[in-house]
């Protein structure tokens, strides 16, 4: 529990039969609540998932439960105050004696700062690529100018060299 709190990780356990969940205070704080809500369920979770991400997240959940394998994803959530945050979550399936999935135990982390840093890096990379392209173009122009100057000065320099040798 101490390690999860220190790492700012929320934990949860979802009953796959009733779709209700037990979770930590940190879990609910990640979703924008100061206190633990009286109830939490998978449908309530989906209501928090950003509409553009909802179908993908739900599809991955359904596949995970059907196949009995871990569920992990990143998505945007919308908090009650309408702020958009990014989360990363992972859940592991637990089965009964007959092999039927009964519970999913998992964790959730707010990765909004990491996503902002990734976006900043992508913007910087795009800017660096743009500047590198501009530098290549400038180098080609300089090369062309250098060739022109060298070619244009060749004849006058030969003439000067010829006069110099005549003077000597």
mmCIF file of N, CA and C in Angstrom, residues 18-121:
data_model
loop_
_atom_site.group_PDB
_atom_site.id
_atom_site.type_symbol
_atom_site.label_atom_id
_atom_site.label_comp_id
_atom_site.label_asym_id
_atom_site.label_seq_id
_atom_site.Cartn_x
_atom_site.Cartn_y
_atom_site.Cartn_z
ATOM 1 N N UNK A 18 -20.726 -8.711 -11.291
ATOM 2 C CA UNK A 18 -21.594 -7.575 -10.946
ATOM 3 C C UNK A 18 -21.140 -6.267 -11.582
ATOM 4 N N UNK A 19 -19.910 -6.246 -12.149
ATOM 5 C CA UNK A 19 -19.311 -5.054 -12.755
ATOM 6 C C UNK A 19 -19.051 -3.936 -11.732
ATOM 7 N N UNK A 20 -19.031 -4.277 -10.449
ATOM 8 C CA UNK A 20 -18.737 -3.287 -9.403
ATOM 9 C C UNK A 20 -17.290 -3.436 -8.972
ATOM 10 N N UNK A 21 -16.761 -2.345 -8.409
ATOM 11 C CA UNK A 21 -15.340 -2.343 -8.092
ATOM 12 C C UNK A 21 -15.055 -1.858 -6.672
ATOM 13 N N UNK A 22 -14.029 -2.422 -6.107
ATOM 14 C CA UNK A 22 -13.410 -1.925 -4.900
ATOM 15 C C UNK A 22 -12.162 -1.221 -5.369
ATOM 16 N N UNK A 23 -11.849 -0.069 -4.795
ATOM 17 C CA UNK A 23 -10.664 0.651 -5.245
ATOM 18 C C UNK A 23 -10.124 1.527 -4.129
ATOM 19 N N UNK A 24 -8.902 2.037 -4.361
ATOM 20 C CA UNK A 24 -8.234 2.884 -3.372
ATOM 21 C C UNK A 24 -8.656 4.339 -3.542
ATOM 22 N N UNK A 25 -8.369 5.127 -2.531
ATOM 23 C CA UNK A 25 -8.642 6.558 -2.608
ATOM 24 C C UNK A 25 -7.862 7.178 -3.765
ATOM 25 N N UNK A 26 -6.621 6.756 -3.947
ATOM 26 C CA UNK A 26 -5.798 7.316 -5.031
ATOM 27 C C UNK A 26 -6.468 7.084 -6.391
ATOM 28 N N UNK A 27 -7.074 5.934 -6.566
ATOM 29 C CA UNK A 27 -7.808 5.647 -7.804
ATOM 30 C C UNK A 27 -8.838 6.739 -8.063
ATOM 31 N N UNK A 28 -9.684 6.998 -7.062
ATOM 32 C CA UNK A 28 -10.737 7.996 -7.247
ATOM 33 C C UNK A 28 -10.152 9.401 -7.407
ATOM 34 N N UNK A 29 -9.030 9.684 -6.755
ATOM 35 C CA UNK A 29 -8.384 10.986 -6.916
ATOM 36 C C UNK A 29 -7.894 11.168 -8.351
ATOM 37 N N UNK A 30 -7.370 10.122 -8.952
ATOM 38 C CA UNK A 30 -6.929 10.191 -10.353
ATOM 39 C C UNK A 30 -8.111 10.573 -11.249
ATOM 40 N N UNK A 31 -9.296 10.085 -10.895
ATOM 41 C CA UNK A 31 -10.489 10.394 -11.683
ATOM 42 C C UNK A 31 -11.134 11.714 -11.266
ATOM 43 N N UNK A 32 -10.492 12.446 -10.340
ATOM 44 C CA UNK A 32 -10.943 13.796 -10.008
ATOM 45 C C UNK A 32 -11.810 13.944 -8.775
ATOM 46 N N UNK A 33 -11.846 12.939 -7.928
ATOM 47 C CA UNK A 33 -12.668 13.005 -6.719
ATOM 48 C C UNK A 33 -11.767 13.126 -5.485
ATOM 49 N N UNK A 34 -12.123 14.019 -4.581
ATOM 50 C CA UNK A 34 -11.325 14.218 -3.367
ATOM 51 C C UNK A 34 -11.512 13.064 -2.386
ATOM 52 N N UNK A 35 -12.701 12.504 -2.374
ATOM 53 C CA UNK A 35 -13.029 11.393 -1.467
ATOM 54 C C UNK A 35 -13.423 10.167 -2.282
ATOM 55 N N UNK A 36 -13.386 9.017 -1.639
ATOM 56 C CA UNK A 36 -13.837 7.787 -2.276
ATOM 57 C C UNK A 36 -15.329 7.882 -2.552
ATOM 58 N N UNK A 37 -15.727 7.596 -3.767
ATOM 59 C CA UNK A 37 -17.150 7.567 -4.098
ATOM 60 C C UNK A 37 -17.785 6.351 -3.418
ATOM 61 N N UNK A 38 -19.069 6.438 -3.080
ATOM 62 C CA UNK A 38 -19.721 5.291 -2.439
ATOM 63 C C UNK A 38 -19.710 4.040 -3.322
ATOM 64 N N UNK A 39 -19.819 4.238 -4.642
ATOM 65 C CA UNK A 39 -19.841 3.098 -5.562
ATOM 66 C C UNK A 39 -19.009 3.417 -6.798
ATOM 67 N N UNK A 40 -18.474 2.376 -7.401
ATOM 68 C CA UNK A 40 -17.758 2.495 -8.662
ATOM 69 C C UNK A 40 -18.058 1.246 -9.460
ATOM 70 N N UNK A 41 -18.202 1.401 -10.763
ATOM 71 C CA UNK A 41 -18.503 0.254 -11.618
ATOM 72 C C UNK A 41 -17.804 0.444 -12.961
ATOM 73 N N UNK A 42 -17.791 -0.617 -13.733
ATOM 74 C CA UNK A 42 -17.208 -0.519 -15.067
ATOM 75 C C UNK A 42 -17.969 0.481 -15.930
ATOM 76 N N UNK A 43 -19.319 0.476 -15.932
ATOM 77 C CA UNK A 43 -20.039 1.501 -16.716
ATOM 78 C C UNK A 43 -19.703 2.931 -16.266
ATOM 79 N N UNK A 44 -19.512 3.157 -14.968
ATOM 80 C CA UNK A 44 -19.138 4.485 -14.486
ATOM 81 C C UNK A 44 -17.740 4.855 -14.989
ATOM 82 N N UNK A 45 -16.833 3.874 -14.979
ATOM 83 C CA UNK A 45 -15.498 4.107 -15.535
ATOM 84 C C UNK A 45 -15.606 4.541 -16.994
ATOM 85 N N UNK A 46 -16.401 3.801 -17.782
ATOM 86 C CA UNK A 46 -16.534 4.123 -19.206
ATOM 87 C C UNK A 46 -17.091 5.528 -19.428
ATOM 88 N N UNK A 47 -17.958 5.995 -18.539
ATOM 89 C CA UNK A 47 -18.490 7.357 -18.666
ATOM 90 C C UNK A 47 -17.381 8.394 -18.513
ATOM 91 N N UNK A 48 -16.331 8.061 -17.767
ATOM 92 C CA UNK A 48 -15.206 8.979 -17.585
ATOM 93 C C UNK A 48 -14.246 8.964 -18.773
ATOM 94 N N UNK A 49 -14.233 7.860 -19.525
ATOM 95 C CA UNK A 49 -13.321 7.738 -20.669
ATOM 96 C C UNK A 49 -13.755 8.719 -21.756
ATOM 97 N N UNK A 50 -12.783 9.398 -22.327
ATOM 98 C CA UNK A 50 -13.048 10.369 -23.392
ATOM 99 C C UNK A 50 -13.836 9.673 -24.510
ATOM 100 N N UNK A 51 -14.859 10.344 -25.050
ATOM 101 C CA UNK A 51 -15.685 9.717 -26.094
ATOM 102 C C UNK A 51 -14.893 9.165 -27.279
ATOM 103 N N UNK A 52 -13.807 9.827 -27.656
ATOM 104 C CA UNK A 52 -13.006 9.351 -28.795
ATOM 105 C C UNK A 52 -12.222 8.078 -28.465
ATOM 106 N N UNK A 53 -12.021 7.803 -27.172
ATOM 107 C CA UNK A 53 -11.250 6.627 -26.752
ATOM 108 C C UNK A 53 -12.139 5.485 -26.250
ATOM 109 N N UNK A 54 -13.397 5.783 -25.980
ATOM 110 C CA UNK A 54 -14.290 4.850 -25.284
ATOM 111 C C UNK A 54 -14.436 3.513 -25.999
ATOM 112 N N UNK A 55 -14.726 3.508 -27.286
ATOM 113 C CA UNK A 55 -14.947 2.252 -28.019
ATOM 114 C C UNK A 55 -13.689 1.386 -28.012
ATOM 115 N N UNK A 56 -12.538 2.006 -28.201
ATOM 116 C CA UNK A 56 -11.271 1.252 -28.215
ATOM 117 C C UNK A 56 -10.997 0.620 -26.859
ATOM 118 N N UNK A 57 -11.203 1.388 -25.784
ATOM 119 C CA UNK A 57 -10.953 0.884 -24.431
ATOM 120 C C UNK A 57 -11.916 -0.245 -24.098
ATOM 121 N N UNK A 58 -13.200 -0.063 -24.417
ATOM 122 C CA UNK A 58 -14.197 -1.091 -24.121
ATOM 123 C C UNK A 58 -13.927 -2.358 -24.937
ATOM 124 N N UNK A 59 -13.558 -2.194 -26.187
ATOM 125 C CA UNK A 59 -13.243 -3.354 -27.035
ATOM 126 C C UNK A 59 -12.067 -4.142 -26.441
ATOM 127 N N UNK A 60 -11.042 -3.428 -26.007
ATOM 128 C CA UNK A 60 -9.878 -4.102 -25.407
ATOM 129 C C UNK A 60 -10.279 -4.829 -24.121
ATOM 130 N N UNK A 61 -11.166 -4.216 -23.336
ATOM 131 C CA UNK A 61 -11.645 -4.857 -22.099
ATOM 132 C C UNK A 61 -12.404 -6.136 -22.426
ATOM 133 N N UNK A 62 -13.336 -6.055 -23.366
ATOM 134 C CA UNK A 62 -14.149 -7.230 -23.728
ATOM 135 C C UNK A 62 -13.263 -8.358 -24.257
ATOM 136 N N UNK A 63 -12.275 -8.009 -25.082
ATOM 137 C CA UNK A 63 -11.348 -9.029 -25.598
ATOM 138 C C UNK A 63 -10.533 -9.648 -24.475
ATOM 139 N N UNK A 64 -10.094 -8.824 -23.546
ATOM 140 C CA UNK A 64 -9.304 -9.301 -22.419
ATOM 141 C C UNK A 64 -10.090 -10.299 -21.583
ATOM 142 N N UNK A 65 -11.323 -9.953 -21.260
ATOM 143 C CA UNK A 65 -12.153 -10.850 -20.451
ATOM 144 C C UNK A 65 -12.436 -12.141 -21.214
ATOM 145 N N UNK A 66 -12.779 -12.026 -22.494
ATOM 146 C CA UNK A 66 -13.093 -13.216 -23.303
ATOM 147 C C UNK A 66 -11.893 -14.147 -23.430
ATOM 148 N N UNK A 67 -10.699 -13.574 -23.580
ATOM 149 C CA UNK A 67 -9.494 -14.386 -23.763
ATOM 150 C C UNK A 67 -8.825 -14.737 -22.433
ATOM 151 N N UNK A 68 -9.255 -14.091 -21.344
ATOM 152 C CA UNK A 68 -8.656 -14.357 -20.037
ATOM 153 C C UNK A 68 -7.228 -13.865 -19.924
ATOM 154 N N UNK A 69 -6.936 -12.765 -20.596
ATOM 155 C CA UNK A 69 -5.573 -12.233 -20.547
ATOM 156 C C UNK A 69 -5.577 -10.807 -19.982
ATOM 157 N N UNK A 70 -4.397 -10.297 -19.673
ATOM 158 C CA UNK A 70 -4.269 -8.965 -19.084
ATOM 159 C C UNK A 70 -4.841 -7.893 -20.002
ATOM 160 N N UNK A 71 -5.342 -6.855 -19.360
ATOM 161 C CA UNK A 71 -5.909 -5.694 -20.056
ATOM 162 C C UNK A 71 -5.031 -4.513 -19.688
ATOM 163 N N UNK A 72 -4.443 -3.882 -20.683
ATOM 164 C CA UNK A 72 -3.654 -2.685 -20.417
ATOM 165 C C UNK A 72 -3.859 -1.699 -21.544
ATOM 166 N N UNK A 73 -3.861 -0.413 -21.176
ATOM 167 C CA UNK A 73 -4.188 0.615 -22.153
ATOM 168 C C UNK A 73 -3.805 1.986 -21.620
ATOM 169 N N UNK A 74 -3.763 2.938 -22.535
ATOM 170 C CA UNK A 74 -3.663 4.360 -22.220
ATOM 171 C C UNK A 74 -4.885 5.009 -22.843
ATOM 172 N N UNK A 75 -5.452 5.981 -22.142
ATOM 173 C CA UNK A 75 -6.582 6.709 -22.706
ATOM 174 C C UNK A 75 -6.747 8.032 -21.977
ATOM 175 N N UNK A 76 -7.586 8.867 -22.559
ATOM 176 C CA UNK A 76 -7.935 10.124 -21.905
ATOM 177 C C UNK A 76 -9.194 9.915 -21.080
ATOM 178 N N UNK A 77 -9.240 10.605 -19.955
ATOM 179 C CA UNK A 77 -10.449 10.601 -19.145
ATOM 180 C C UNK A 77 -10.897 12.043 -18.958
ATOM 181 N N UNK A 78 -12.180 12.200 -18.687
ATOM 182 C CA UNK A 78 -12.718 13.521 -18.394
ATOM 183 C C UNK A 78 -13.164 13.507 -16.941
ATOM 184 N N UNK A 79 -12.580 14.402 -16.165
ATOM 185 C CA UNK A 79 -12.912 14.502 -14.746
ATOM 186 C C UNK A 79 -14.227 15.273 -14.573
ATOM 187 N N UNK A 80 -14.804 15.207 -13.385
ATOM 188 C CA UNK A 80 -16.054 15.946 -13.134
ATOM 189 C C UNK A 80 -15.934 17.454 -13.401
ATOM 190 N N UNK A 81 -14.735 18.034 -13.215
ATOM 191 C CA UNK A 81 -14.558 19.472 -13.485
ATOM 192 C C UNK A 81 -14.274 19.754 -14.956
ATOM 193 N N UNK A 82 -14.428 18.730 -15.804
ATOM 194 C CA UNK A 82 -14.273 18.802 -17.264
ATOM 195 C C UNK A 82 -12.814 18.860 -17.738
ATOM 196 N N UNK A 83 -11.842 18.714 -16.833
ATOM 197 C CA UNK A 83 -10.448 18.657 -17.279
ATOM 198 C C UNK A 83 -10.192 17.283 -17.896
ATOM 199 N N UNK A 84 -9.336 17.274 -18.895
ATOM 200 C CA UNK A 84 -8.968 16.032 -19.567
ATOM 201 C C UNK A 84 -7.595 15.607 -19.061
ATOM 202 N N UNK A 85 -7.498 14.363 -18.657
ATOM 203 C CA UNK A 85 -6.240 13.798 -18.167
ATOM 204 C C UNK A 85 -5.972 12.500 -18.923
ATOM 205 N N UNK A 86 -4.715 12.082 -18.922
ATOM 206 C CA UNK A 86 -4.323 10.807 -19.517
ATOM 207 C C UNK A 86 -4.069 9.809 -18.398
ATOM 208 N N UNK A 87 -4.510 8.552 -18.607
ATOM 209 C CA UNK A 87 -4.215 7.491 -17.650
ATOM 210 C C UNK A 87 -3.601 6.301 -18.376
ATOM 211 N N UNK A 88 -2.854 5.520 -17.615
ATOM 212 C CA UNK A 88 -2.385 4.204 -18.043
ATOM 213 C C UNK A 88 -2.941 3.239 -17.021
ATOM 214 N N UNK A 89 -3.526 2.150 -17.474
ATOM 215 C CA UNK A 89 -4.082 1.164 -16.555
ATOM 216 C C UNK A 89 -3.746 -0.244 -17.015
ATOM 217 N N UNK A 90 -3.731 -1.129 -16.041
ATOM 218 C CA UNK A 90 -3.480 -2.544 -16.325
ATOM 219 C C UNK A 90 -4.327 -3.366 -15.373
ATOM 220 N N UNK A 91 -4.921 -4.421 -15.898
ATOM 221 C CA UNK A 91 -5.718 -5.327 -15.077
ATOM 222 C C UNK A 91 -5.389 -6.768 -15.402
ATOM 223 N N UNK A 92 -5.373 -7.595 -14.366
ATOM 224 C CA UNK A 92 -5.120 -9.027 -14.546
ATOM 225 C C UNK A 92 -6.371 -9.809 -14.175
ATOM 226 N N UNK A 93 -6.692 -10.805 -14.981
ATOM 227 C CA UNK A 93 -7.883 -11.638 -14.810
ATOM 228 C C UNK A 93 -7.605 -12.745 -13.788
ATOM 229 N N UNK A 94 -8.605 -12.988 -12.939
ATOM 230 C CA UNK A 94 -8.578 -14.128 -12.021
ATOM 231 C C UNK A 94 -9.790 -14.991 -12.332
ATOM 232 N N UNK A 95 -9.587 -16.318 -12.314
ATOM 233 C CA UNK A 95 -10.641 -17.250 -12.716
ATOM 234 C C UNK A 95 -11.036 -18.150 -11.546
ATOM 235 N N UNK A 96 -12.255 -18.683 -11.649
ATOM 236 C CA UNK A 96 -12.695 -19.644 -10.636
ATOM 237 C C UNK A 96 -12.175 -21.035 -11.006
ATOM 238 N N UNK A 97 -12.557 -22.052 -10.223
ATOM 239 C CA UNK A 97 -12.071 -23.427 -10.442
ATOM 240 C C UNK A 97 -12.465 -23.991 -11.799
ATOM 241 N N UNK A 98 -13.557 -23.476 -12.359
ATOM 242 C CA UNK A 98 -13.990 -23.979 -13.670
ATOM 243 C C UNK A 98 -13.346 -23.210 -14.826
ATOM 244 N N UNK A 99 -12.501 -22.216 -14.510
ATOM 245 C CA UNK A 99 -11.805 -21.465 -15.546
ATOM 246 C C UNK A 99 -12.536 -20.233 -16.026
ATOM 247 N N UNK A 100 -13.639 -19.890 -15.391
ATOM 248 C CA UNK A 100 -14.402 -18.710 -15.775
ATOM 249 C C UNK A 100 -13.825 -17.458 -15.117
ATOM 250 N N UNK A 101 -13.636 -16.370 -15.876
ATOM 251 C CA UNK A 101 -13.141 -15.121 -15.281
ATOM 252 C C UNK A 101 -14.142 -14.601 -14.244
ATOM 253 N N UNK A 102 -13.625 -14.265 -13.053
ATOM 254 C CA UNK A 102 -14.498 -13.770 -11.989
ATOM 255 C C UNK A 102 -14.128 -12.354 -11.559
ATOM 256 N N UNK A 103 -12.849 -12.064 -11.546
ATOM 257 C CA UNK A 103 -12.374 -10.769 -11.060
ATOM 258 C C UNK A 103 -11.232 -10.267 -11.930
ATOM 259 N N UNK A 104 -11.048 -8.969 -11.876
ATOM 260 C CA UNK A 104 -9.891 -8.352 -12.510
ATOM 261 C C UNK A 104 -9.274 -7.431 -11.461
ATOM 262 N N UNK A 105 -7.996 -7.590 -11.242
ATOM 263 C CA UNK A 105 -7.263 -6.787 -10.269
ATOM 264 C C UNK A 105 -6.276 -5.921 -11.034
ATOM 265 N N UNK A 106 -6.256 -4.622 -10.736
ATOM 266 C CA UNK A 106 -5.391 -3.767 -11.533
ATOM 267 C C UNK A 106 -4.943 -2.505 -10.839
ATOM 268 N N UNK A 107 -4.288 -1.674 -11.651
ATOM 269 C CA UNK A 107 -3.777 -0.398 -11.169
ATOM 270 C C UNK A 107 -3.965 0.653 -12.253
ATOM 271 N N UNK A 108 -3.942 1.922 -11.810
ATOM 272 C CA UNK A 108 -4.113 3.043 -12.723
ATOM 273 C C UNK A 108 -3.164 4.158 -12.309
ATOM 274 N N UNK A 109 -2.583 4.822 -13.324
ATOM 275 C CA UNK A 109 -1.622 5.898 -13.083
ATOM 276 C C UNK A 109 -1.995 7.085 -13.967
ATOM 277 N N UNK A 110 -1.888 8.278 -13.418
ATOM 278 C CA UNK A 110 -2.097 9.502 -14.198
ATOM 279 C C UNK A 110 -0.800 9.777 -14.955
ATOM 280 N N UNK A 111 -0.863 9.752 -16.287
ATOM 281 C CA UNK A 111 0.336 9.957 -17.114
ATOM 282 C C UNK A 111 0.247 11.246 -17.926
ATOM 283 N N UNK A 112 -0.564 12.186 -17.451
ATOM 284 C CA UNK A 112 -0.774 13.432 -18.185
ATOM 285 C C UNK A 112 0.536 14.179 -18.420
ATOM 286 N N UNK A 113 1.378 14.269 -17.403
ATOM 287 C CA UNK A 113 2.653 14.989 -17.556
ATOM 288 C C UNK A 113 3.548 14.301 -18.580
ATOM 289 N N UNK A 114 3.578 12.969 -18.568
ATOM 290 C CA UNK A 114 4.385 12.229 -19.537
ATOM 291 C C UNK A 114 3.882 12.481 -20.957
ATOM 292 N N UNK A 115 2.562 12.486 -21.141
ATOM 293 C CA UNK A 115 1.986 12.735 -22.464
ATOM 294 C C UNK A 115 2.306 14.147 -22.938
ATOM 295 N N UNK A 116 2.283 15.123 -22.014
ATOM 296 C CA UNK A 116 2.629 16.498 -22.384
ATOM 297 C C UNK A 116 4.099 16.571 -22.804
ATOM 298 N N UNK A 117 4.966 15.859 -22.087
ATOM 299 C CA UNK A 117 6.385 15.841 -22.439
ATOM 300 C C UNK A 117 6.595 15.173 -23.798
ATOM 301 N N UNK A 118 5.878 14.088 -24.063
ATOM 302 C CA UNK A 118 5.978 13.421 -25.365
ATOM 303 C C UNK A 118 5.539 14.355 -26.491
ATOM 304 N N UNK A 119 4.461 15.093 -26.252
ATOM 305 C CA UNK A 119 3.970 16.033 -27.269
ATOM 306 C C UNK A 119 4.990 17.139 -27.506
ATOM 307 N N UNK A 120 5.620 17.620 -26.431
ATOM 308 C CA UNK A 120 6.641 18.664 -26.566
ATOM 309 C C UNK A 120 7.836 18.134 -27.354
ATOM 310 N N UNK A 121 8.232 16.914 -27.096
ATOM 311 C CA UNK A 121 9.352 16.300 -27.827
ATOM 312 C C UNK A 121 9.005 16.159 -29.302
#
